[in-house]
Amino acid sequence: MLFVEEPIGVTETAQVPKQRGEQLLDAAVRYAEERHWDVFPGTWLEAVEGVERCSCGDTDCVAAGAHPTRPDWAGQATGSAAAARRMWSKQPTSSILMPTGRTFDAIDVPESAGFLALARMERMALTLGPVTCTPDRRMLFFVLPGAAAKAPELVRNLGWNVDTIDLVGRGDGHYVAGPPTRLGGRGAVQWARRPTPANRWLPDAEELISPLAYACAREAADAKARLS
């Protein structure tokens, strides 16, 4: 078993793993070696006067400990396990960032909608890839590259708008944080569905967009009703 994490449920609090250097280094190497995902080291968290702050030095950093350290981050990303080991050996607490638009895209949805869609897709026996859950209460479904470009039209064909239902496609030019990267003091990114040999082949956007869009639209409607 390649990755171990606590089970995540809608009504339970997941155990947040500590950000140990060896966890991040080993995870980065595994992503490159076993999944052939490109990875690159991002910022990290530092204790300053008893407070954890982003290594970038910005006390108001909105992505503390989990954003690129340089503008040419896309060229820094590597699918080499040996290169990943060298990079994280220099700074073992660096966040694990992975560019989308290469070996995978990600469909980013609110956590509540994500769990609703995930349960429905499992009942439908749909092919699913890995799924992450972030401390910002978002879920990211890993799909084949090209999903981000296709998502708006696919959602429109279903009668919704990606902006109004809060469904975001992350493709070329974007990146995602890989577990067990921590986001400030909010907690760590975790696997809702961990990478396994069974989900090595990712689904296409068309396979997942309907249940995801439905769940997001339902969540948006419920939120609007609560405010009225």
Short mmCIF file of C-alpha atoms in Angstrom, two decimals:
data_model
loop_
_atom_site.label_atom_id
_atom_site.label_comp_id
_atom_site.label_asym_id
_atom_site.label_seq_id
_atom_site.Cartn_x
_atom_site.Cartn_y
_atom_site.Cartn_z
CA MET A 1 0.00 0.00 0.00
CA LEU A 2 1.62 3.24 -1.17
CA PHE A 3 -0.23 5.86 0.83
CA VAL A 4 -1.78 5.66 4.26
CA GLU A 5 -4.26 8.13 5.61
CA GLU A 6 -7.16 8.32 7.98
CA PRO A 7 -10.59 7.79 6.42
CA ILE A 8 -12.38 11.00 5.58
CA GLY A 9 -16.12 11.40 5.94
CA VAL A 10 -18.60 14.20 5.62
CA THR A 11 -19.50 14.23 9.29
CA GLU A 12 -16.18 13.25 10.85
CA THR A 13 -12.98 15.18 11.40
CA ALA A 14 -10.01 13.68 9.64
CA GLN A 15 -6.75 13.30 11.50
CA VAL A 16 -4.26 15.82 10.12
CA PRO A 17 -0.78 14.35 9.65
CA LYS A 18 2.16 16.32 10.98
CA GLN A 19 4.39 17.90 8.36
CA ARG A 20 7.55 15.90 8.91
CA GLY A 21 10.36 16.41 6.42
CA GLU A 22 10.68 12.74 5.59
CA GLN A 23 6.95 12.48 4.86
CA LEU A 24 7.11 15.25 2.28
CA LEU A 25 10.31 13.99 0.66
CA ASP A 26 9.05 10.41 0.47
CA ALA A 27 5.66 11.48 -0.87
CA ALA A 28 7.22 13.70 -3.55
CA VAL A 29 9.48 10.86 -4.68
CA ARG A 30 6.56 8.42 -4.76
CA TYR A 31 4.40 10.73 -6.85
CA ALA A 32 7.19 11.02 -9.43
CA GLU A 33 8.33 7.42 -9.32
CA GLU A 34 5.07 5.51 -8.96
CA ARG A 35 2.55 7.84 -10.64
CA HIS A 36 4.85 9.68 -13.07
CA TRP A 37 3.44 13.00 -11.84
CA ASP A 38 5.59 16.10 -12.16
CA VAL A 39 6.38 17.70 -8.81
CA PHE A 40 8.19 20.81 -7.63
CA PRO A 41 8.97 22.19 -4.15
CA GLY A 42 7.04 25.23 -3.01
CA THR A 43 7.25 27.44 0.04
CA TRP A 44 7.20 26.02 3.55
CA LEU A 45 6.10 27.03 7.03
CA GLU A 46 8.51 28.60 9.51
CA ALA A 47 8.01 29.29 13.21
CA VAL A 48 8.51 33.02 13.84
CA GLU A 49 8.03 34.14 17.44
CA GLY A 50 5.85 31.13 18.08
CA VAL A 51 3.70 31.72 15.00
CA GLU A 52 3.88 29.66 11.80
CA ARG A 53 4.44 31.86 8.77
CA CYS A 54 5.13 31.33 5.12
CA SER A 55 8.78 31.18 4.09
CA CYS A 56 8.04 33.90 1.51
CA GLY A 57 8.04 36.44 4.36
CA ASP A 58 4.57 37.84 3.67
CA THR A 59 2.74 37.87 6.99
CA ASP A 60 -0.59 38.03 5.13
CA CYS A 61 0.22 35.28 2.62
CA VAL A 62 -3.07 33.73 1.47
CA ALA A 63 -1.43 30.42 0.54
CA ALA A 64 1.05 30.21 3.40
CA GLY A 65 3.44 27.32 2.99
CA ALA A 66 1.98 26.12 -0.31
CA HIS A 67 2.82 28.30 -3.31
CA PRO A 68 5.73 28.47 -5.78
CA THR A 69 8.99 30.06 -4.70
CA ARG A 70 9.90 31.35 -8.16
CA PRO A 71 8.08 32.60 -11.27
CA ASP A 72 9.52 29.87 -13.50
CA TRP A 73 8.02 27.11 -11.36
CA ALA A 74 6.63 25.31 -14.42
CA GLY A 75 10.13 24.67 -15.72
CA GLN A 76 11.29 23.53 -12.29
CA ALA A 77 8.74 20.70 -12.13
CA THR A 78 10.17 17.23 -12.66
CA GLY A 79 8.90 13.71 -13.14
CA SER A 80 12.25 12.27 -12.06
CA ALA A 81 12.25 10.59 -8.67
CA ALA A 82 15.99 11.20 -8.32
CA ALA A 83 15.58 14.93 -9.08
CA ALA A 84 12.67 15.16 -6.65
CA ARG A 85 14.79 13.55 -3.93
CA ARG A 86 17.59 16.07 -4.54
CA MET A 87 15.23 19.06 -4.43
CA TRP A 88 13.46 18.04 -1.22
CA SER A 89 16.75 17.03 0.42
CA LYS A 90 17.78 20.69 0.16
CA GLN A 91 14.62 21.85 1.95
CA PRO A 92 12.75 18.84 3.43
CA THR A 93 9.78 20.89 4.65
CA SER A 94 8.96 22.35 1.22
CA SER A 95 5.37 21.89 0.13
CA ILE A 96 4.64 19.42 -2.65
CA LEU A 97 3.17 21.20 -5.66
CA MET A 98 2.13 19.47 -8.88
CA PRO A 99 1.43 21.26 -12.18
CA THR A 100 -1.89 20.45 -13.82
CA GLY A 101 -2.29 20.20 -17.58
CA ARG A 102 0.45 17.61 -17.96
CA THR A 103 -0.30 14.13 -16.63
CA PHE A 104 -3.59 15.21 -15.08
CA ASP A 105 -6.07 18.05 -14.72
CA ALA A 106 -8.20 18.61 -11.63
CA ILE A 107 -11.86 19.48 -11.19
CA ASP A 108 -12.10 21.63 -8.07
CA VAL A 109 -15.45 21.74 -6.22
CA PRO A 110 -16.77 22.64 -2.74
CA GLU A 111 -16.17 19.87 -0.22
CA SER A 112 -19.85 19.27 0.55
CA ALA A 113 -20.67 18.95 -3.15
CA GLY A 114 -17.63 16.77 -3.67
CA PHE A 115 -18.64 14.23 -1.06
CA LEU A 116 -22.19 14.15 -2.42
CA ALA A 117 -20.88 13.55 -5.94
CA LEU A 118 -18.33 11.02 -4.75
CA ALA A 119 -20.99 8.91 -3.04
CA ARG A 120 -23.18 9.05 -6.15
CA MET A 121 -20.31 8.13 -8.48
CA GLU A 122 -19.35 5.18 -6.31
CA ARG A 123 -22.97 3.92 -6.41
CA MET A 124 -22.86 4.29 -10.20
CA ALA A 125 -19.57 2.32 -10.27
CA LEU A 126 -17.89 5.07 -12.28
CA THR A 127 -14.16 4.93 -12.86
CA LEU A 128 -12.57 7.37 -10.44
CA GLY A 129 -9.06 8.72 -10.07
CA PRO A 130 -7.44 10.05 -6.91
CA VAL A 131 -9.29 12.80 -5.04
CA THR A 132 -7.82 15.28 -2.56
CA CYS A 133 -9.53 17.18 0.22
CA THR A 134 -8.06 20.52 1.30
CA PRO A 135 -8.25 22.47 4.58
CA ASP A 136 -10.12 25.16 2.61
CA ARG A 137 -13.00 22.70 2.29
CA ARG A 138 -12.44 21.99 -1.38
CA MET A 139 -12.19 18.65 -3.17
CA LEU A 140 -10.12 18.08 -6.29
CA PHE A 141 -10.89 15.19 -8.63
CA PHE A 142 -7.93 14.10 -10.76
CA VAL A 143 -8.90 13.55 -14.41
CA LEU A 144 -7.20 13.31 -17.79
CA PRO A 145 -5.50 16.44 -19.15
CA GLY A 146 -7.84 18.67 -21.15
CA ALA A 147 -10.67 18.58 -18.62
CA ALA A 148 -10.21 22.20 -17.55
CA ALA A 149 -10.67 23.44 -21.12
CA LYS A 150 -13.73 21.26 -21.72
CA ALA A 151 -15.49 21.77 -18.37
CA PRO A 152 -17.27 25.09 -19.10
CA GLU A 153 -18.94 23.81 -22.26
CA LEU A 154 -19.79 20.45 -20.70
CA VAL A 155 -21.46 22.21 -17.77
CA ARG A 156 -23.34 24.59 -20.08
CA ASN A 157 -24.66 21.61 -22.03
CA LEU A 158 -26.13 20.37 -18.75
CA GLY A 159 -27.90 23.70 -18.22
CA TRP A 160 -25.58 25.39 -15.70
CA ASN A 161 -22.71 27.86 -15.60
CA VAL A 162 -19.37 26.89 -14.03
CA ASP A 163 -19.10 30.23 -12.24
CA THR A 164 -22.51 30.14 -10.59
CA ILE A 165 -22.15 26.55 -9.37
CA ASP A 166 -18.52 26.99 -8.17
CA LEU A 167 -16.93 24.28 -10.33
CA VAL A 168 -13.35 25.11 -11.32
CA GLY A 169 -11.19 23.31 -13.87
CA ARG A 170 -7.47 23.39 -13.14
CA GLY A 171 -5.34 22.72 -16.20
CA ASP A 172 -2.40 24.23 -18.02
CA GLY A 173 -0.73 27.01 -16.03
CA HIS A 174 -2.17 25.88 -12.69
CA TYR A 175 -0.92 23.62 -9.93
CA VAL A 176 -2.32 21.70 -6.97
CA ALA A 177 -0.85 20.85 -3.58
CA GLY A 178 -0.19 17.19 -2.88
CA PRO A 179 -0.66 15.49 0.51
CA PRO A 180 0.65 15.90 3.16
CA THR A 181 1.31 19.58 2.34
CA ARG A 182 0.00 21.92 5.02
CA LEU A 183 -1.76 25.20 4.25
CA GLY A 184 -0.83 27.68 6.93
CA GLY A 185 -2.35 26.79 10.26
CA ARG A 186 -5.50 25.44 8.62
CA GLY A 187 -4.37 21.83 8.28
CA ALA A 188 -3.06 19.47 5.64
CA VAL A 189 -4.18 18.40 2.20
CA GLN A 190 -5.32 14.77 2.42
CA TRP A 191 -6.49 11.99 0.15
CA ALA A 192 -10.23 11.40 0.05
CA ARG A 193 -9.40 8.66 -2.48
CA ARG A 194 -5.73 7.75 -2.38
CA PRO A 195 -3.65 6.76 -5.42
CA THR A 196 -3.69 2.99 -5.95
CA PRO A 197 -2.87 0.66 -8.85
CA ALA A 198 -6.62 0.42 -9.45
CA ASN A 199 -6.97 4.13 -10.27
CA ARG A 200 -3.74 4.60 -12.21
CA TRP A 201 -5.81 5.25 -15.37
CA LEU A 202 -7.67 8.51 -14.93
CA PRO A 203 -11.23 9.21 -16.11
CA ASP A 204 -12.05 11.81 -18.73
CA ALA A 205 -14.02 14.93 -17.81
CA GLU A 206 -17.15 13.68 -19.60
CA GLU A 207 -17.35 10.70 -17.25
CA LEU A 208 -17.56 12.76 -14.06
CA ILE A 209 -18.93 16.14 -15.04
CA SER A 210 -22.63 15.30 -14.72
CA PRO A 211 -22.60 14.13 -11.06
CA LEU A 212 -20.12 16.85 -10.12
CA ALA A 213 -22.14 19.63 -11.77
CA TYR A 214 -25.38 18.32 -10.28
CA ALA A 215 -23.89 18.24 -6.77
CA CYS A 216 -22.42 21.73 -7.17
CA ALA A 217 -25.71 23.14 -8.49
CA ARG A 218 -27.60 21.56 -5.60
CA GLU A 219 -25.11 23.00 -3.09
CA ALA A 220 -25.38 26.45 -4.70
CA ALA A 221 -29.19 26.30 -4.60
CA ASP A 222 -29.19 25.24 -0.94
CA ALA A 223 -26.78 28.06 -0.06
CA LYS A 224 -29.00 30.60 -1.83
CA ALA A 225 -32.05 29.27 -0.02
CA ARG A 226 -30.31 29.63 3.34
CA LEU A 227 -29.62 33.29 2.61
CA SER A 228 -33.15 34.12 1.47
#
